[in-house]
CSV table of C-alpha atoms in Angstrom, one decimal:
chain,number,residue,atom,x,y,z
A,161,GLU,CA,0.1,0.1,0.1
A,162,THR,CA,1.2,3.5,-0.6
A,163,GLY,CA,-0.9,5.5,1.7
A,164,VAL,CA,-2.5,7.6,-0.9
A,165,THR,CA,-6.1,7.5,-0.2
A,166,GLN,CA,-8.7,8.3,-3.0
A,167,SER,CA,-12.6,8.6,-2.4
A,168,PRO,CA,-15.0,7.5,-3.5
A,169,THR,CA,-14.0,4.3,-5.1
A,170,HIS,CA,-16.8,4.1,-7.5
A,171,LEU,CA,-19.3,7.3,-8.8
A,172,ILE,CA,-21.8,7.5,-11.5
A,173,LYS,CA,-23.2,10.7,-12.8
A,174,THR,CA,-24.8,12.4,-16.1
A,175,ARG,CA,-23.6,14.4,-18.5
A,176,GLY,CA,-23.4,18.0,-18.2
A,177,GLN,CA,-23.3,17.6,-14.3
A,178,GLN,CA,-20.1,18.8,-11.8
A,179,VAL,CA,-18.2,15.6,-9.9
A,180,THR,CA,-15.3,17.0,-7.3
A,181,LEU,CA,-12.3,13.4,-6.6
A,182,ARG,CA,-10.9,13.8,-3.5
A,183,CYS,CA,-7.3,12.5,-2.5
A,184,SER,CA,-4.7,11.8,0.5
A,185,SER,CA,-1.4,12.2,-0.4
A,186,GLN,CA,1.1,9.9,1.6
A,187,SER,CA,2.9,11.4,4.4
A,188,GLY,CA,5.8,13.9,3.8
A,189,HIS,CA,5.4,14.4,0.1
A,190,ASN,CA,4.0,17.7,-0.4
A,191,THR,CA,3.5,17.1,-4.4
A,192,VAL,CA,0.4,15.8,-6.0
A,193,SER,CA,-0.3,14.5,-9.3
A,194,TRP,CA,-3.8,13.9,-11.2
A,195,TYR,CA,-4.4,11.2,-14.4
A,196,GLN,CA,-6.5,10.3,-16.8
A,197,GLN,CA,-6.8,6.4,-17.6
A,198,ALA,CA,-9.2,5.5,-20.0
A,199,LEU,CA,-10.1,1.9,-20.4
A,200,GLY,CA,-7.1,0.4,-22.0
A,201,GLN,CA,-5.3,2.6,-22.0
A,202,GLY,CA,-1.9,4.2,-19.9
A,203,PRO,CA,-2.8,7.3,-17.8
A,204,GLN,CA,-2.7,10.6,-19.3
A,205,PHE,CA,-1.2,13.7,-17.1
A,206,ILE,CA,-3.7,15.9,-16.3
A,207,PHE,CA,-1.6,18.6,-13.9
A,208,GLN,CA,0.1,18.5,-10.5
A,209,TYR,CA,0.2,20.7,-7.4
A,210,TYR,CA,3.2,21.8,-5.5
A,211,ARG,CA,2.8,23.6,-2.3
A,212,GLU,CA,-1.6,24.4,-3.0
A,213,GLU,CA,0.1,26.3,-6.6
A,214,GLU,CA,-0.5,24.0,-9.7
A,215,ASN,CA,2.7,23.4,-11.2
A,216,GLY,CA,1.8,22.4,-14.6
A,217,ARG,CA,-0.9,21.0,-16.7
A,218,GLY,CA,-0.9,18.7,-19.0
A,219,ASN,CA,-3.9,19.1,-22.5
A,220,PHE,CA,-7.1,19.0,-20.8
A,221,PRO,CA,-9.5,21.9,-21.0
A,222,PRO,CA,-10.1,24.2,-18.2
A,223,ARG,CA,-13.3,22.6,-17.6
A,224,PHE,CA,-10.6,20.5,-15.7
A,225,SER,CA,-9.6,22.4,-12.2
A,226,GLY,CA,-8.2,21.4,-9.2
A,227,LEU,CA,-7.0,22.5,-5.3
A,228,GLN,CA,-4.1,21.0,-2.8
A,229,PHE,CA,-4.8,22.4,0.9
A,230,PRO,CA,-2.4,22.7,3.2
A,231,ASN,CA,-2.2,19.5,4.4
A,232,TYR,CA,-1.1,18.8,0.9
A,233,SER,CA,-4.7,16.6,0.0
A,234,SER,CA,-6.4,17.7,-3.2
A,235,GLU,CA,-9.1,18.0,-4.9
A,236,LEU,CA,-9.7,17.4,-9.0
A,237,ASN,CA,-12.9,18.9,-10.0
A,238,VAL,CA,-15.1,18.7,-13.7
A,239,ASN,CA,-17.9,20.4,-14.9
A,240,ALA,CA,-19.9,19.9,-17.6
A,241,LEU,CA,-19.2,16.2,-17.5
A,242,GLU,CA,-18.8,14.3,-21.1
A,243,LEU,CA,-19.1,11.0,-22.3
A,244,ASP,CA,-15.5,10.9,-22.6
A,245,ASP,CA,-14.9,11.9,-19.3
A,246,SER,CA,-15.8,8.4,-18.0
A,247,ALA,CA,-12.9,6.7,-17.1
A,248,LEU,CA,-10.2,6.2,-13.7
A,249,TYR,CA,-9.1,9.0,-12.3
A,250,LEU,CA,-5.6,8.4,-10.3
A,251,CYS,CA,-3.8,10.5,-7.6
A,252,ALA,CA,0.0,10.2,-7.3
A,253,SER,CA,2.0,11.9,-4.3
A,254,SER,CA,6.0,12.6,-4.6
A,255,PRO,CA,8.4,14.6,-2.2
A,256,GLY,CA,8.8,17.7,-3.1
A,257,ILE,CA,12.4,17.5,-4.7
A,258,PHE,CA,12.1,14.2,-6.7
A,259,LYS,CA,8.4,14.6,-8.2
A,260,ASN,CA,8.9,12.4,-10.8
A,261,ILE,CA,8.6,9.6,-8.2
A,262,GLN,CA,5.1,8.8,-8.0
A,263,TYR,CA,3.2,6.7,-6.1
A,264,PHE,CA,-0.7,6.0,-7.2
A,265,GLY,CA,-3.5,5.4,-5.4
A,266,ALA,CA,-6.7,3.3,-6.5
A,267,GLY,CA,-8.4,5.9,-7.9
A,268,THR,CA,-11.7,6.7,-8.9
A,269,ARG,CA,-13.8,4.9,-11.4
A,270,LEU,CA,-15.7,7.8,-13.3
A,271,SER,CA,-19.0,6.9,-15.2
A,272,VAL,CA,-20.8,9.6,-17.3
A,273,LEU,CA,-23.9,8.1,-18.6
B,273,GLN,CA,2.9,9.7,-33.3
B,274,LYS,CA,2.8,8.6,-29.6
B,275,GLU,CA,5.8,9.8,-27.5
B,276,VAL,CA,5.8,6.3,-25.3
B,277,GLU,CA,4.7,2.8,-27.7
B,278,GLN,CA,4.1,-0.1,-26.0
B,279,ASP,CA,2.6,-3.1,-27.4
B,280,PRO,CA,-0.7,-3.9,-25.8
B,281,GLY,CA,-0.6,-8.1,-26.1
B,282,PRO,CA,-2.2,-9.5,-24.1
B,283,LEU,CA,0.9,-11.8,-23.6
B,284,SER,CA,0.2,-15.6,-22.0
B,285,VAL,CA,3.3,-17.4,-20.8
B,286,PRO,CA,3.7,-20.1,-18.7
B,287,GLU,CA,4.9,-20.5,-15.0
B,288,GLY,CA,8.6,-20.3,-14.8
B,289,ALA,CA,9.2,-18.7,-17.9
B,290,ILE,CA,11.3,-15.6,-18.9
B,291,VAL,CA,9.1,-12.7,-19.7
B,292,SER,CA,10.6,-9.5,-21.7
B,293,LEU,CA,8.5,-6.6,-21.6
B,294,ASN,CA,9.5,-3.5,-24.6
B,295,CYS,CA,8.7,-0.1,-25.2
B,296,THR,CA,9.7,2.4,-27.0
B,297,TYR,CA,10.2,6.3,-27.3
B,298,SER,CA,10.3,9.5,-29.3
B,299,ASN,CA,11.5,12.1,-27.1
B,300,SER,CA,15.3,12.2,-26.6
B,301,ALA,CA,14.7,14.3,-23.4
B,302,PHE,CA,13.5,11.6,-21.5
B,303,GLN,CA,16.4,10.3,-19.2
B,304,TYR,CA,14.3,8.8,-16.1
B,305,PHE,CA,12.4,5.4,-16.9
B,306,MET,CA,10.0,3.6,-14.7
B,307,TRP,CA,8.2,0.5,-15.0
B,308,TYR,CA,4.5,0.1,-12.9
B,309,ARG,CA,2.5,-2.9,-12.8
B,310,GLN,CA,-1.6,-2.2,-12.2
B,311,TYR,CA,-3.9,-5.4,-10.5
B,312,SER,CA,-7.4,-5.1,-12.3
B,313,ARG,CA,-9.4,-2.0,-10.3
B,314,LYS,CA,-6.3,-1.0,-8.8
B,315,GLY,CA,-3.6,2.3,-9.3
B,316,PRO,CA,-0.2,1.5,-11.0
B,317,GLU,CA,2.3,0.1,-8.5
B,318,LEU,CA,6.2,1.6,-9.0
B,319,LEU,CA,8.5,-1.7,-9.6
B,320,MET,CA,11.5,0.0,-10.9
B,321,TYR,CA,12.8,2.7,-11.4
B,322,THR,CA,16.1,4.0,-13.5
B,323,TYR,CA,18.4,6.8,-14.8
B,324,SER,CA,19.9,7.4,-18.0
B,325,SER,CA,20.9,4.1,-19.9
B,326,GLY,CA,22.3,0.8,-18.3
B,327,ASN,CA,20.8,-1.8,-16.4
B,328,LYS,CA,18.9,-2.6,-12.5
B,329,GLU,CA,18.4,-5.7,-10.9
B,330,ASP,CA,15.4,-5.9,-8.0
B,331,GLY,CA,15.1,-9.7,-7.3
B,332,ARG,CA,13.0,-11.5,-10.1
B,333,PHE,CA,12.9,-8.4,-11.8
B,334,THR,CA,15.7,-6.4,-14.2
B,335,ALA,CA,14.7,-3.1,-16.3
B,336,GLN,CA,17.4,-2.1,-18.7
B,337,VAL,CA,17.6,1.2,-20.9
B,338,ASP,CA,19.0,1.6,-23.9
B,339,LYS,CA,18.6,5.3,-24.4
B,340,SER,CA,20.8,5.0,-27.8
B,341,SER,CA,18.0,2.9,-29.4
B,342,LYS,CA,15.4,4.8,-27.1
B,343,TYR,CA,14.4,1.4,-26.0
B,344,ILE,CA,13.5,0.2,-22.5
B,345,SER,CA,13.1,-3.5,-21.5
B,346,LEU,CA,11.3,-5.3,-18.3
B,347,PHE,CA,12.4,-8.9,-17.3
B,348,ILE,CA,10.7,-11.5,-15.2
B,349,ARG,CA,12.4,-14.1,-14.2
B,350,ASP,CA,10.8,-17.7,-13.1
B,351,SER,CA,7.4,-15.5,-13.9
B,352,GLN,CA,4.5,-16.9,-11.4
B,353,PRO,CA,0.7,-16.7,-11.9
B,354,SER,CA,0.7,-13.8,-9.3
B,355,ASP,CA,2.8,-11.7,-11.9
B,356,SER,CA,-0.4,-11.4,-14.0
B,357,ALA,CA,-0.8,-8.0,-14.3
B,358,THR,CA,-0.5,-4.9,-16.7
B,359,TYR,CA,2.2,-3.2,-17.0
B,360,LEU,CA,3.2,0.3,-17.7
B,361,CYS,CA,6.5,1.6,-19.0
B,362,ALA,CA,6.9,5.8,-17.8
B,363,MET,CA,9.5,8.4,-18.8
B,364,SER,CA,10.5,11.5,-17.5
B,365,ALA,CA,12.8,14.1,-18.5
B,366,ARG,CA,14.3,15.4,-15.2
B,367,GLN,CA,13.8,14.6,-11.7
B,368,GLY,CA,11.5,17.8,-11.3
B,369,ALA,CA,9.3,16.9,-14.1
B,370,GLN,CA,5.7,17.7,-13.7
B,371,LYS,CA,4.4,14.3,-15.5
B,372,LEU,CA,5.1,11.0,-16.6
B,373,VAL,CA,4.7,9.7,-19.5
B,374,PHE,CA,3.4,6.1,-20.1
B,375,GLY,CA,2.9,3.4,-22.5
B,376,GLN,CA,-0.6,1.9,-23.9
B,377,GLY,CA,0.2,-0.9,-21.0
B,378,THR,CA,0.6,-4.8,-21.6
B,379,ARG,CA,-1.6,-7.2,-20.0
B,380,LEU,CA,0.4,-10.3,-19.2
B,381,THR,CA,-0.9,-13.4,-17.8
B,382,ILE,CA,0.9,-16.6,-15.8
B,383,ASN,CA,-0.5,-19.4,-16.8
B,384,PRO,CA,0.3,-22.4,-14.0
């Protein structure tokens, strides 16, 4: 177990709704990254947060947004859900210096109907 | 063209076989290479982390990087049914890099 916890485990939403996913990072890790993993594909980088600031973003539209809190936990918000947003959303935490050593949680499986 | 290419398989081998999993990449800036194992309905688990070219061994697992060919491999010796999972390669340009670039993943089944 990595110590990275995500909630909820599963979520079903309808098109146009908004969703918030949550992540608690591993103890001592101040960097959180979010990825989207479609079925049968590798994870795609959404964005990263370091010390409560966005620290890099992948090729995702602005309706994907996030937050990091002082305790380094994080939220991923997705507005105006589309059918293609159905995927496994993964959170990864890493120690500040080695941001590319990333430890993943079990993910939140989002289904958009 | 994708930055990282990985044969999705599926790959099925008998227990005890040596397994070879491979990725190729196009971005010569990549210097850090990882292998993750992902069981069904779980998050990816970091198996190996290597820097630049060369070999790294950890128990039954050996990671190999050939930067001149832009080719990385993961070898699994004495494969076990518990090794059945999807294996993902991932890469980054720097230690401080924000994102990992993943391959598609190879689904591996070890048959008892």
